[in-house]
mmCIF file of N, CA and C in Angstrom:
data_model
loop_
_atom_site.group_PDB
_atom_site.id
_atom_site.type_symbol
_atom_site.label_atom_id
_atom_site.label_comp_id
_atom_site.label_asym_id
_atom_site.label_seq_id
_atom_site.Cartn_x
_atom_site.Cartn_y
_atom_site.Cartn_z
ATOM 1 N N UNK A 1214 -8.295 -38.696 -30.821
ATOM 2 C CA UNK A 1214 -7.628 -37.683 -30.063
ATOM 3 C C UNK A 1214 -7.336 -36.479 -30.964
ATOM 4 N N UNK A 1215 -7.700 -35.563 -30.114
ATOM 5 C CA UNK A 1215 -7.626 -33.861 -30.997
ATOM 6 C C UNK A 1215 -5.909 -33.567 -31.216
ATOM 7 N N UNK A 1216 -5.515 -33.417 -32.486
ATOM 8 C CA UNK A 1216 -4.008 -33.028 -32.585
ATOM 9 C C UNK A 1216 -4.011 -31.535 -32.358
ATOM 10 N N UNK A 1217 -3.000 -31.016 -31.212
ATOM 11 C CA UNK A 1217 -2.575 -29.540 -31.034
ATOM 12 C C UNK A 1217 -2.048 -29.113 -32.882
ATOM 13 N N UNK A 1218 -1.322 -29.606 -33.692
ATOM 14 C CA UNK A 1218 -0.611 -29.630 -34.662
ATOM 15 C C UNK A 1218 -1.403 -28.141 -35.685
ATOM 16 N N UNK A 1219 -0.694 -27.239 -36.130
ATOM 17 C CA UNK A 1219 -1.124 -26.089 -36.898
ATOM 18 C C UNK A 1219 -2.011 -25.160 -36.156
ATOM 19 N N UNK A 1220 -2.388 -25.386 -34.487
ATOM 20 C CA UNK A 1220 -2.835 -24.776 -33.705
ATOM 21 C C UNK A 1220 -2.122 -23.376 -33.326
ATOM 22 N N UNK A 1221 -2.885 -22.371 -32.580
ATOM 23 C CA UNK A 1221 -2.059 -21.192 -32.211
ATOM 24 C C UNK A 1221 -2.009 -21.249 -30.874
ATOM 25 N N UNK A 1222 -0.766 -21.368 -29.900
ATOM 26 C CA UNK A 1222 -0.500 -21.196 -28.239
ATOM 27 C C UNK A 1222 -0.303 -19.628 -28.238
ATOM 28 N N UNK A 1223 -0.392 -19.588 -26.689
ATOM 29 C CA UNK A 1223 0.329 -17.697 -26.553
ATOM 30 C C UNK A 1223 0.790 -18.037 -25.123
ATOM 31 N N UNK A 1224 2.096 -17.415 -25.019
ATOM 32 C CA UNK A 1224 2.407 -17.442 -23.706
ATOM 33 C C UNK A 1224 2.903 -16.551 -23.229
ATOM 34 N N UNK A 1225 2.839 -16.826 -21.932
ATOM 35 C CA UNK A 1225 2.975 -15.333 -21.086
ATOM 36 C C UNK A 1225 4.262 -15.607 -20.230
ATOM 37 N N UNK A 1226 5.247 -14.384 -21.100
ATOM 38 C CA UNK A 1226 6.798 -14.499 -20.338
ATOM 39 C C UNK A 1226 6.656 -13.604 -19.079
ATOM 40 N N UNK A 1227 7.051 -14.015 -18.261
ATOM 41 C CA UNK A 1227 7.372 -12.878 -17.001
ATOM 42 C C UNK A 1227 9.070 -13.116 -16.545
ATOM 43 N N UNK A 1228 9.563 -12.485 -16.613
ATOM 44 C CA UNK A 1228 10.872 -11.576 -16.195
ATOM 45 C C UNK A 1228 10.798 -11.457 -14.627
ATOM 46 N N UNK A 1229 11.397 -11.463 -13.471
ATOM 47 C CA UNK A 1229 11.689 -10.933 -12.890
ATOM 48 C C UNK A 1229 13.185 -10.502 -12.316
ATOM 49 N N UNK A 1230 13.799 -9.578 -12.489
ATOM 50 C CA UNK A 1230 15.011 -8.926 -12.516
ATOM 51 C C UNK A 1230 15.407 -8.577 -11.022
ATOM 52 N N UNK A 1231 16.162 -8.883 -10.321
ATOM 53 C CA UNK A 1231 17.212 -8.260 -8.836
ATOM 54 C C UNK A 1231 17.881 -7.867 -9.340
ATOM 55 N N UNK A 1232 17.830 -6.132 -9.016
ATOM 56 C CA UNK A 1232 19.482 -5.556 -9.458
ATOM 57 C C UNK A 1232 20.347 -5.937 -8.358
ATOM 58 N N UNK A 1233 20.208 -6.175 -7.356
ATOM 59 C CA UNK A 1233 21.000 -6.314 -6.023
ATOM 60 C C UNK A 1233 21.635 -7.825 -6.615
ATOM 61 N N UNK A 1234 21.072 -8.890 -6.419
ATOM 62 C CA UNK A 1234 21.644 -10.230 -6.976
ATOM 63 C C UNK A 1234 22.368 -10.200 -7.765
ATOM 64 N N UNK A 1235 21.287 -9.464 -9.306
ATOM 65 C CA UNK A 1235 21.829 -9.726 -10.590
ATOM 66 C C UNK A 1235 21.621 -10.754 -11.092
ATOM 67 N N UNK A 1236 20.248 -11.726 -10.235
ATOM 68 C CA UNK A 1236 19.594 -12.511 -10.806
ATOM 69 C C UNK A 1236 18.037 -12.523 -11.484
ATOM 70 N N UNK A 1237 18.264 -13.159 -12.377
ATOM 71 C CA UNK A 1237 17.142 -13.279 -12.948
ATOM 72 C C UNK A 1237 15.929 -14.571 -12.845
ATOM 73 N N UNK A 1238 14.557 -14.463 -12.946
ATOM 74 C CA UNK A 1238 13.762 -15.693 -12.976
ATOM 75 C C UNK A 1238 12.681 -15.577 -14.214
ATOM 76 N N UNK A 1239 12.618 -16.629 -14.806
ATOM 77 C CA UNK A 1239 11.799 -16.377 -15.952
ATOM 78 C C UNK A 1239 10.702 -17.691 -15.594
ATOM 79 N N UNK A 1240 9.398 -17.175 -16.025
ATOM 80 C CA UNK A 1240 8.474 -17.680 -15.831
ATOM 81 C C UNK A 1240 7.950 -17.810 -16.905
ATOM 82 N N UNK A 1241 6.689 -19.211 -17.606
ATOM 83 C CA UNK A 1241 5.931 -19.332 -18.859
ATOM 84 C C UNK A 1241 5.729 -20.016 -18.884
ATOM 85 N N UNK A 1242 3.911 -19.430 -18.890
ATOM 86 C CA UNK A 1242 2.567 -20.018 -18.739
ATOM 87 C C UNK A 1242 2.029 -19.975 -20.249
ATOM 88 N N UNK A 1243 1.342 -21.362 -20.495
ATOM 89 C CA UNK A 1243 0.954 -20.776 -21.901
ATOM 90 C C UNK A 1243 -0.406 -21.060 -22.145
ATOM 91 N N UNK A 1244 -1.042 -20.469 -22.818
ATOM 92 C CA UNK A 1244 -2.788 -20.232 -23.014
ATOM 93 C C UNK A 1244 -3.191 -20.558 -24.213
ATOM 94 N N UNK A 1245 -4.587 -21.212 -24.481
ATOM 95 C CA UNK A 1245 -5.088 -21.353 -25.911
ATOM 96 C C UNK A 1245 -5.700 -20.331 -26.999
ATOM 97 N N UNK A 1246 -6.111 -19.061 -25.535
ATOM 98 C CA UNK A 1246 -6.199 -18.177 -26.615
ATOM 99 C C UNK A 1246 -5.489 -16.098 -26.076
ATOM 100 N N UNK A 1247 -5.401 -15.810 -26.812
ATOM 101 C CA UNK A 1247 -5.079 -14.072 -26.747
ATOM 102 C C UNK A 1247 -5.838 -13.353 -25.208
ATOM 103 N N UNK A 1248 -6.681 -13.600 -25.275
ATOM 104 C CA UNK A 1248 -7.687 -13.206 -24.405
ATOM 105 C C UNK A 1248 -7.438 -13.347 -22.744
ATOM 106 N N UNK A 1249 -7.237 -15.159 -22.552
ATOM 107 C CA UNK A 1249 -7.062 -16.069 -21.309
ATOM 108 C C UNK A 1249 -5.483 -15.250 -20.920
ATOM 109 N N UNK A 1250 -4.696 -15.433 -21.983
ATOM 110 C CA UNK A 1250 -3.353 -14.752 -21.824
ATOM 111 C C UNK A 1250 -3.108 -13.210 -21.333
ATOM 112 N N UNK A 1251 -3.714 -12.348 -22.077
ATOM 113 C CA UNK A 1251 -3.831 -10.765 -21.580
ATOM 114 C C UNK A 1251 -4.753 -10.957 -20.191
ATOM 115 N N UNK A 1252 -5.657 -11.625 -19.307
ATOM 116 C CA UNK A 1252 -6.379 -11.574 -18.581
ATOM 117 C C UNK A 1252 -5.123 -11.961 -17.253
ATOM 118 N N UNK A 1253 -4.476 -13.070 -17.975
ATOM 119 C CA UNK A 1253 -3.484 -13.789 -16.346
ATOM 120 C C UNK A 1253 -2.006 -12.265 -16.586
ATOM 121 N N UNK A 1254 -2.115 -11.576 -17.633
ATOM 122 C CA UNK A 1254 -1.026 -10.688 -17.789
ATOM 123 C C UNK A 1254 -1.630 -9.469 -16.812
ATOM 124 N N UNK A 1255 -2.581 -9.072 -16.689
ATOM 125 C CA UNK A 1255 -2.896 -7.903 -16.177
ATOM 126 C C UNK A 1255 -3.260 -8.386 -14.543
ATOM 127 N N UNK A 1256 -3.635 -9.704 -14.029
ATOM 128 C CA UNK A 1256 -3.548 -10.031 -12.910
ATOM 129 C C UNK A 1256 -2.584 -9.955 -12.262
ATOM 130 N N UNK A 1257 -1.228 -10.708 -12.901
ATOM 131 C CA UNK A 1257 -0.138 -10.916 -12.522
ATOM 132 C C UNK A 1257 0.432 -9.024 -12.193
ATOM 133 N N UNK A 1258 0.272 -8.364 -13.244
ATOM 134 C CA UNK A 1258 0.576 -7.137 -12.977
ATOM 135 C C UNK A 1258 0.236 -6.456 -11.272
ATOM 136 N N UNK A 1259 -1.400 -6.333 -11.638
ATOM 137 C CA UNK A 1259 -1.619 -6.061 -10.474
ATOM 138 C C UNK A 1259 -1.261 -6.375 -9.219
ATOM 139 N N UNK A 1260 -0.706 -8.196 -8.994
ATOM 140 C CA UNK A 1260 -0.553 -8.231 -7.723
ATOM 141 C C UNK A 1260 0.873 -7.259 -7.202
ATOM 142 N N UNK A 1261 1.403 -7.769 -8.289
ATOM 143 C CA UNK A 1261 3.343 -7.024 -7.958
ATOM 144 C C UNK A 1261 2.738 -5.558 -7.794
ATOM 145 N N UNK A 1262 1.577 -4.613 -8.261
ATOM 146 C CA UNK A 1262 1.579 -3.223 -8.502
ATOM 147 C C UNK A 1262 1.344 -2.999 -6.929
ATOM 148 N N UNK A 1263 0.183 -3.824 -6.279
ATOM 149 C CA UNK A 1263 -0.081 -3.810 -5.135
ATOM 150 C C UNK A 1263 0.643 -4.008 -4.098
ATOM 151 N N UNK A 1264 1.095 -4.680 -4.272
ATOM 152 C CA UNK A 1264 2.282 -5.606 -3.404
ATOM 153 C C UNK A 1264 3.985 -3.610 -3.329
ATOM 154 N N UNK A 1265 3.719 -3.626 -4.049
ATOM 155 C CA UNK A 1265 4.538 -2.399 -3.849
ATOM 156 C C UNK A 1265 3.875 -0.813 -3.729
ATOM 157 N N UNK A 1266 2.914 -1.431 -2.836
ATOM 158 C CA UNK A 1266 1.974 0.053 -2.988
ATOM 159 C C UNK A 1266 2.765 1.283 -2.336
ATOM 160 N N UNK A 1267 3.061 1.127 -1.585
ATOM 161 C CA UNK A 1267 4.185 2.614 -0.750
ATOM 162 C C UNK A 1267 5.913 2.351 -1.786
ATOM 163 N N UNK A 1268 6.237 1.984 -2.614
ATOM 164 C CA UNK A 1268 7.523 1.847 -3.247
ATOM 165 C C UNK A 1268 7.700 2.785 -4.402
ATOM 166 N N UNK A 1269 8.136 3.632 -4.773
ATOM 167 C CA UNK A 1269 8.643 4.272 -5.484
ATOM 168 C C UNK A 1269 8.755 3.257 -6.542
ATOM 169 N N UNK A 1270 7.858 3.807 -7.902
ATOM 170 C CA UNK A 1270 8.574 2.880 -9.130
ATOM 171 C C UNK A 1270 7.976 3.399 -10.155
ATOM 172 N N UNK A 1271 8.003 2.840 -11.404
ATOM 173 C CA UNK A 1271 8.127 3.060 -12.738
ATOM 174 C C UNK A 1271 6.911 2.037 -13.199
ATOM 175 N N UNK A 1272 6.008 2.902 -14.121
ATOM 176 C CA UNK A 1272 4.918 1.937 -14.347
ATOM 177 C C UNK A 1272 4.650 2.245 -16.003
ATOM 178 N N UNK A 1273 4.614 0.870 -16.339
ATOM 179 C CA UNK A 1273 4.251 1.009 -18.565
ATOM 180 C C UNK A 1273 3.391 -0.422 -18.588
ATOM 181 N N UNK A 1274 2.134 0.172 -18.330
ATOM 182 C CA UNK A 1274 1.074 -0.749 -18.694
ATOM 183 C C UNK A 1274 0.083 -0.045 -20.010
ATOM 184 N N UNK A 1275 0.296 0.851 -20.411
ATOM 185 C CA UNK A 1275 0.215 1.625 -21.467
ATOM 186 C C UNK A 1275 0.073 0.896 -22.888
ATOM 187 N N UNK A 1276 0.680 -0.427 -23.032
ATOM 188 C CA UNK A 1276 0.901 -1.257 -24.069
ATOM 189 C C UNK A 1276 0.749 -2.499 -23.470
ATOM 190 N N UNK A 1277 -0.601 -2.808 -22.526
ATOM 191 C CA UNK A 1277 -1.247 -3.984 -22.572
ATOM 192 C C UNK A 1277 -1.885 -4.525 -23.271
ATOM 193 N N UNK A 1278 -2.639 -3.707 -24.190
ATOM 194 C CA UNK A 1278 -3.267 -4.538 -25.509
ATOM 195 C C UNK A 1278 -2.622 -5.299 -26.512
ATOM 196 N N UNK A 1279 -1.187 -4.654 -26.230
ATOM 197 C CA UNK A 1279 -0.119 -5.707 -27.269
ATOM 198 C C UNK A 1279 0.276 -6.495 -26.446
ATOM 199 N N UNK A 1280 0.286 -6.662 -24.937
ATOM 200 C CA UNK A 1280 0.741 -7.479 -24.856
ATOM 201 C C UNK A 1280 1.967 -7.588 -24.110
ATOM 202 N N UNK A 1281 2.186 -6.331 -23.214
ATOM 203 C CA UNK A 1281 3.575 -6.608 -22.789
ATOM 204 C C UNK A 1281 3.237 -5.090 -21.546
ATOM 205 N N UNK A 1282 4.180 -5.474 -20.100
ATOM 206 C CA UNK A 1282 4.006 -4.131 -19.515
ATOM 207 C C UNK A 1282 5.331 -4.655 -18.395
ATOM 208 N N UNK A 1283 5.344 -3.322 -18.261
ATOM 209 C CA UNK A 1283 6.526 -3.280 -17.164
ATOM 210 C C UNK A 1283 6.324 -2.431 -15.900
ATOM 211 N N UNK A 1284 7.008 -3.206 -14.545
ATOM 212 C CA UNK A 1284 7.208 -2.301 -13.641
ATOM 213 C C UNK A 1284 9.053 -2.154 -13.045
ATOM 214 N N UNK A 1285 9.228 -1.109 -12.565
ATOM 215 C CA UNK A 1285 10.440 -0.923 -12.284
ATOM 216 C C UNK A 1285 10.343 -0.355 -10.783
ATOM 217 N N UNK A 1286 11.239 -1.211 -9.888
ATOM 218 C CA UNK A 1286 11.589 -0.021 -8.549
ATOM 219 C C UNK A 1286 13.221 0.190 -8.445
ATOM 220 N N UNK A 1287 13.682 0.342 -7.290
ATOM 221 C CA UNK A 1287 15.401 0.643 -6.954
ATOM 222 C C UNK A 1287 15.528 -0.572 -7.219
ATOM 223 N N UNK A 1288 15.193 -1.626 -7.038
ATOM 224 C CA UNK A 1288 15.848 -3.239 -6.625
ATOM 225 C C UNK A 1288 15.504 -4.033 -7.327
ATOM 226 N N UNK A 1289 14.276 -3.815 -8.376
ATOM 227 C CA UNK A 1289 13.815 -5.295 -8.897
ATOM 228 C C UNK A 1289 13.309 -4.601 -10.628
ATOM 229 N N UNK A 1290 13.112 -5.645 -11.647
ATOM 230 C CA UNK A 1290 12.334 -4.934 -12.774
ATOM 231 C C UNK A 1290 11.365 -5.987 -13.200
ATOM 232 N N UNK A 1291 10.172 -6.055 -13.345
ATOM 233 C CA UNK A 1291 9.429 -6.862 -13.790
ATOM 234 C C UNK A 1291 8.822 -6.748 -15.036
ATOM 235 N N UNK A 1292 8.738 -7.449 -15.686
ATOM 236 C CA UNK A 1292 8.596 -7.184 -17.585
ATOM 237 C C UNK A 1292 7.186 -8.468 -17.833
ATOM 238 N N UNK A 1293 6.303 -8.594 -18.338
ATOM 239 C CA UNK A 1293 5.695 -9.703 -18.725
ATOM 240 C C UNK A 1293 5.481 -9.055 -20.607
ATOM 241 N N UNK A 1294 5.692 -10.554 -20.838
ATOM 242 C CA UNK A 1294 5.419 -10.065 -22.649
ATOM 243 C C UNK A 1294 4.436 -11.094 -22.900
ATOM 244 N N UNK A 1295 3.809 -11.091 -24.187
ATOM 245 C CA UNK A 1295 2.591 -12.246 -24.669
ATOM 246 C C UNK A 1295 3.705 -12.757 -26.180
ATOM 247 N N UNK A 1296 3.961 -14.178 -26.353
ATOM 248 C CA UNK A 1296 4.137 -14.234 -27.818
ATOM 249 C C UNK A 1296 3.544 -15.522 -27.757
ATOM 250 N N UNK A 1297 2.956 -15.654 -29.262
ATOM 251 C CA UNK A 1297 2.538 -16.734 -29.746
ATOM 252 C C UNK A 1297 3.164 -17.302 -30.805
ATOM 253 N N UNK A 1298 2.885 -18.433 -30.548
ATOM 254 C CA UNK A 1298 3.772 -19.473 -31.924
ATOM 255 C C UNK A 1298 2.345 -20.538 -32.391
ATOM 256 N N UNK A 1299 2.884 -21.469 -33.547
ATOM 257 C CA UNK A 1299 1.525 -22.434 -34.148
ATOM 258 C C UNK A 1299 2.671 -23.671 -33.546
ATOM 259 N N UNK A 1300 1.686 -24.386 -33.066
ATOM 260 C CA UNK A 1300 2.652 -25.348 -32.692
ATOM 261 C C UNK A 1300 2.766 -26.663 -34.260
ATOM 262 N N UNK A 1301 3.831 -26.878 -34.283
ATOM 263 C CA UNK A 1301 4.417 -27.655 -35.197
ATOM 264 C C UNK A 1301 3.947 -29.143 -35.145
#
């Protein structure tokens, strides 16, 4: 059996923020490589971008190659970041 051990994971945090609630939900998915991870990051983007197509909001996908983008409207903030760790 293959040991994960000194391997590199990356996972993909997603945020989603209600200012109305004032609740939060955190989501994390994690991937074997950089690539698989930035691919489910820019999907995930898109659906929420779509999904608010007539909504007034705030868009920083500008710094997807590192790894992290945000959308903002009146009511909600959505953040996804990439970090990786070696698993122990």
């Amino acid at each position: 059996m293959e040991t994960l051990q000194g391997k590199k994971i990356y996972s993909l945090v997603e945020t989603d923020y209600d200012f109305g609630s004032n609740e939060e939900l955190i989501t994390v998915e994690s991937y074997a490589s950089l690539e698989d991870a930035k691919s489910e990051l820019t999907t995930n983007f898109n659906q929420v971008l779509s999904a608010l197509e007539d909504e007034k909001k705030e868009v920083n996908l500008a710094d997807n190659q590192k790894g992290f983008a945000d959308i903002e409207t009146d009511g909600n903030r959505w953040h996804w970041e990439i970090q990786s760790q070696i698993i122990q």
